[in-house]
PDB file of C-alpha atoms in Angstrom:
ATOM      1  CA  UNK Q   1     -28.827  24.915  -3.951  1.00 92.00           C
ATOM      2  CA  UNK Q   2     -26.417  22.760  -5.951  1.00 94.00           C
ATOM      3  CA  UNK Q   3     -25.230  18.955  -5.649  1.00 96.00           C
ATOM      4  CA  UNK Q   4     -22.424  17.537  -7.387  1.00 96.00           C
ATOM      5  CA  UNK Q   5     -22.266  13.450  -7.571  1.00 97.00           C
ATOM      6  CA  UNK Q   6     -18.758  12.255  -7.513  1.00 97.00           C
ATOM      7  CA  UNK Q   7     -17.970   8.975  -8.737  1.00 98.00           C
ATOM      8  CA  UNK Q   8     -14.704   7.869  -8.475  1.00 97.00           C
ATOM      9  CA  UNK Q   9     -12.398   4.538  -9.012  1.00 98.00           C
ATOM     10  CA  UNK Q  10      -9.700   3.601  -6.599  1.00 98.00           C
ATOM     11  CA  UNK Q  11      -7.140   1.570  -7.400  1.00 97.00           C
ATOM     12  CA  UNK Q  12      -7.912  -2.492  -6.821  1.00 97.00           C
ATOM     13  CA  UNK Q  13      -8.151  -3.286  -3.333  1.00 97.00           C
ATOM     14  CA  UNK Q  14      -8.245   0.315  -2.105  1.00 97.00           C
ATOM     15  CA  UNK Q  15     -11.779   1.000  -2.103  1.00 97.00           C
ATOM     16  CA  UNK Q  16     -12.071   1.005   1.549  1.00 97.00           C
ATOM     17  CA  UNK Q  17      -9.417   3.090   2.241  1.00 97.00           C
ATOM     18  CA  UNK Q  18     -10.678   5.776  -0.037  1.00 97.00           C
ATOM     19  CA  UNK Q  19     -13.854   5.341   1.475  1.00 97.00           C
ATOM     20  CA  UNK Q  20     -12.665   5.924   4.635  1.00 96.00           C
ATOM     21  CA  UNK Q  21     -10.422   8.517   3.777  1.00 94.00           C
ATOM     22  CA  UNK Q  22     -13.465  10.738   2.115  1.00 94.00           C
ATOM     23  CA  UNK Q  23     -15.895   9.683   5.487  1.00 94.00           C
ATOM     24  CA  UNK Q  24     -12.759  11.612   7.425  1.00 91.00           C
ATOM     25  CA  UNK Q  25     -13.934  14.405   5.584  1.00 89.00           C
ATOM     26  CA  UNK Q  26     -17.333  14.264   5.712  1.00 90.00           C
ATOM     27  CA  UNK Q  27     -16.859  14.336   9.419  1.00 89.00           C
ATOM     28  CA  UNK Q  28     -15.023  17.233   9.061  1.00 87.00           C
ATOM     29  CA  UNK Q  29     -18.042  18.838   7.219  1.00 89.00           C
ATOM     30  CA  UNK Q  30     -20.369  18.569  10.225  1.00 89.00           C
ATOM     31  CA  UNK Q  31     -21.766  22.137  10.877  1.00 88.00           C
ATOM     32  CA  UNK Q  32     -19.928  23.499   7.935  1.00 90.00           C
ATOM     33  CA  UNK Q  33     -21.717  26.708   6.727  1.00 92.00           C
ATOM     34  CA  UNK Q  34     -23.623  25.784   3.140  1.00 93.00           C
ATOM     35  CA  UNK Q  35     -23.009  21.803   3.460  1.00 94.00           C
ATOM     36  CA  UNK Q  36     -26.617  20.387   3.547  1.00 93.00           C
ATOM     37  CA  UNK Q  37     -25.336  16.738   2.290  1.00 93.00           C
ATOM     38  CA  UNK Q  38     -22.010  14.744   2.031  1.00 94.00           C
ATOM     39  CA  UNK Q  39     -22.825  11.609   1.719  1.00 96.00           C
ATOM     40  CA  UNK Q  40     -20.352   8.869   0.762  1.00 97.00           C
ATOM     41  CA  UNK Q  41     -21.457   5.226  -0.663  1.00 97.00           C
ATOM     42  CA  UNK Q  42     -19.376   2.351  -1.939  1.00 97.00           C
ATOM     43  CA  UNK Q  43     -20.954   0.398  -5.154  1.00 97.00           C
ATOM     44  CA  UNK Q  44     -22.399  -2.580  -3.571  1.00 97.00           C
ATOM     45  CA  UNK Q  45     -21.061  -4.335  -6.717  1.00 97.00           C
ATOM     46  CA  UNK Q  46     -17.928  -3.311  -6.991  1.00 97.00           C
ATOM     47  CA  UNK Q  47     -15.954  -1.741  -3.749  1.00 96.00           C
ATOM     48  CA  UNK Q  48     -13.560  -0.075  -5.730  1.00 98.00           C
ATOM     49  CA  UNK Q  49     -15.971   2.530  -6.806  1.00 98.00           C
ATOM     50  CA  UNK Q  50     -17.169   5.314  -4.084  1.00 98.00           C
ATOM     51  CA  UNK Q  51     -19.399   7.952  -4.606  1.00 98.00           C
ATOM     52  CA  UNK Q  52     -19.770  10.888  -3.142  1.00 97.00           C
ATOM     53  CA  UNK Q  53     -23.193  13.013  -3.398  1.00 97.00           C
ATOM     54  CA  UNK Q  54     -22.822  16.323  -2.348  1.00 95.00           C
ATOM     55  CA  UNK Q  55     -25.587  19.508  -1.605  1.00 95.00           C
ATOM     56  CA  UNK Q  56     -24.294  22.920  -0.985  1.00 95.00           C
ATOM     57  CA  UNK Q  57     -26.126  26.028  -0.053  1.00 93.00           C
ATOM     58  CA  UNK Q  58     -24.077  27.619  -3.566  1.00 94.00           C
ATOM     59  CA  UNK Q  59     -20.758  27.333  -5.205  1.00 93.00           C
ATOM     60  CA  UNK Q  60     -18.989  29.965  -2.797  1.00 94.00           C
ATOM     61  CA  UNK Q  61     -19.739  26.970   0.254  1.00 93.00           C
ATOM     62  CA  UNK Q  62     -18.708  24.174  -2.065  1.00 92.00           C
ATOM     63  CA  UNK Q  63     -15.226  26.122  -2.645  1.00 90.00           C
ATOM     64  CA  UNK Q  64     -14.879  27.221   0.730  1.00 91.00           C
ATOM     65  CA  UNK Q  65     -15.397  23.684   2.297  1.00 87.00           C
ATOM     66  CA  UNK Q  66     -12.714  22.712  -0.235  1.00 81.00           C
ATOM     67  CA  UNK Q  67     -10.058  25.537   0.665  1.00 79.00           C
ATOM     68  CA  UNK Q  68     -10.575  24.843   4.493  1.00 78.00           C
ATOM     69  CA  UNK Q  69     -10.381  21.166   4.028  1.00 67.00           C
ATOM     70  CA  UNK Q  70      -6.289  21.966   2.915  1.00 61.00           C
ATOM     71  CA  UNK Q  71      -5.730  23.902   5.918  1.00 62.00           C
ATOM     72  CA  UNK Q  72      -7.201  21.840   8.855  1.00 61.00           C
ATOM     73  CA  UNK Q  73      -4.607  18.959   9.612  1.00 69.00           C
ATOM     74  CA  UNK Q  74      -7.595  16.037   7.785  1.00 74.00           C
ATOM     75  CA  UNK Q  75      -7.204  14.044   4.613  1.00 80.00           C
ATOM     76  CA  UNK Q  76      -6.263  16.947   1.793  1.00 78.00           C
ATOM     77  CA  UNK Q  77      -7.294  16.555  -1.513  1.00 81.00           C
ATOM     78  CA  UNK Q  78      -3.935  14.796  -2.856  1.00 84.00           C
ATOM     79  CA  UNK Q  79      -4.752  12.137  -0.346  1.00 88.00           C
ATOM     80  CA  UNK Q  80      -7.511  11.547  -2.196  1.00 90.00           C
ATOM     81  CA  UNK Q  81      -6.158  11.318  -5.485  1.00 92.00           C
ATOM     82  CA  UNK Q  82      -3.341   9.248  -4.459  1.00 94.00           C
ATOM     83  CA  UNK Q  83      -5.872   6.466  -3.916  1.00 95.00           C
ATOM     84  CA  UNK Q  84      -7.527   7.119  -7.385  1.00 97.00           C
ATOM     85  CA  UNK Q  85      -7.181   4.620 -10.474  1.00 96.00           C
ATOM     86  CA  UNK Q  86      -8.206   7.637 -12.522  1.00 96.00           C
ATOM     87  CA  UNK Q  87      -9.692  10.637 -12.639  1.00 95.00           C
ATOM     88  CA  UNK Q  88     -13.166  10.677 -10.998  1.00 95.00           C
ATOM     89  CA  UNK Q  89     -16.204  11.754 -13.043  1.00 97.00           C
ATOM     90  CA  UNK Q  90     -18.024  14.814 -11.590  1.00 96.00           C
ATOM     91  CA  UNK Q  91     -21.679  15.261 -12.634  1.00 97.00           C
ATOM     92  CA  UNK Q  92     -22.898  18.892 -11.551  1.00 96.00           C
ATOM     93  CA  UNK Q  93     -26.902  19.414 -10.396  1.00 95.00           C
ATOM     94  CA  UNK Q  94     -29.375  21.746  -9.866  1.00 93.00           C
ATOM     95  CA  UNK Q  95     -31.036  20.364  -6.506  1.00 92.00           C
ATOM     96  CA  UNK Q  96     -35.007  20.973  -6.951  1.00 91.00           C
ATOM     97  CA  UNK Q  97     -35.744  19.569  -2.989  1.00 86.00           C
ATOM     98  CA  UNK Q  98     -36.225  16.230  -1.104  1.00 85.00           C
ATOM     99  CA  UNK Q  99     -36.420  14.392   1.826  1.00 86.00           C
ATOM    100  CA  UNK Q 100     -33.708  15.294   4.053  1.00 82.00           C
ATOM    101  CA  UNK Q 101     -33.024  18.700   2.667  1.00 78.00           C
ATOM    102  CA  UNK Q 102     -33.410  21.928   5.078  1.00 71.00           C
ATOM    103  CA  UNK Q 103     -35.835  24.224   3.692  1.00 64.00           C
ATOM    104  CA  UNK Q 104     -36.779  21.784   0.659  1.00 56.00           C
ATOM    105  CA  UNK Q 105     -39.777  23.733   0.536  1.00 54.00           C
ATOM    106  CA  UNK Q 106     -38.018  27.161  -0.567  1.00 52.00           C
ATOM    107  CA  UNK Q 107     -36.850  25.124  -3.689  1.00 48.00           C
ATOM    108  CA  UNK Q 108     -37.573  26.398  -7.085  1.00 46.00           C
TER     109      UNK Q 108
END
């Protein structure tokens, strides 16, 4: 498995709507094949900054969620960055297991 956390800053005042915009999409990932986790939080301190944590079954899931996500009629990817103050910061991660994690026991 991988996870990627997303942090990302939206421009002042617009926190909620990027929030909102990326919970569209994790809706969107319900039952999507490899998606395990996509989970979106707002920085209790400062509501301009989401994150997004994300577990995939592999990088071929990640990529497909991301292709499909431009072709079903939801929030694309420029909609997204249109409500970005910058770029966001990606950190990539090997996921080792956890509560809420199918088959968390078959982890390395």
């Amino acid at each position: 498995m991988i996870g990627r956390l997303m942090t990302m800053s939206a421009e002042p005042g617009k926190g909620g709507e990027l929030a909102a915009v990326l919970l569209s999409v994790a809706q969107r990932l319900r039952g999507f094949p490899g998606c395990e986790i996509y989970l979106i939080s707002q920085d209790a301190a400062d509501p301009d900054t989401v994150h997004v944590t994300e577990v995939w079954r592999d990088d071929a899931s990640a990529q497909a969620a991301l292709a499909a996500s431009s072709r079903a009629g939801g929030p694309t990817p420029g909609d997204v960055v249109a409500l970005l103050s910058s770029a966001p910061h990606r950190t990539d991660l090997i996921v080792l297991g956890g509560v809420g994690l199918p088959n968390a026991d078959d982890q390395p």
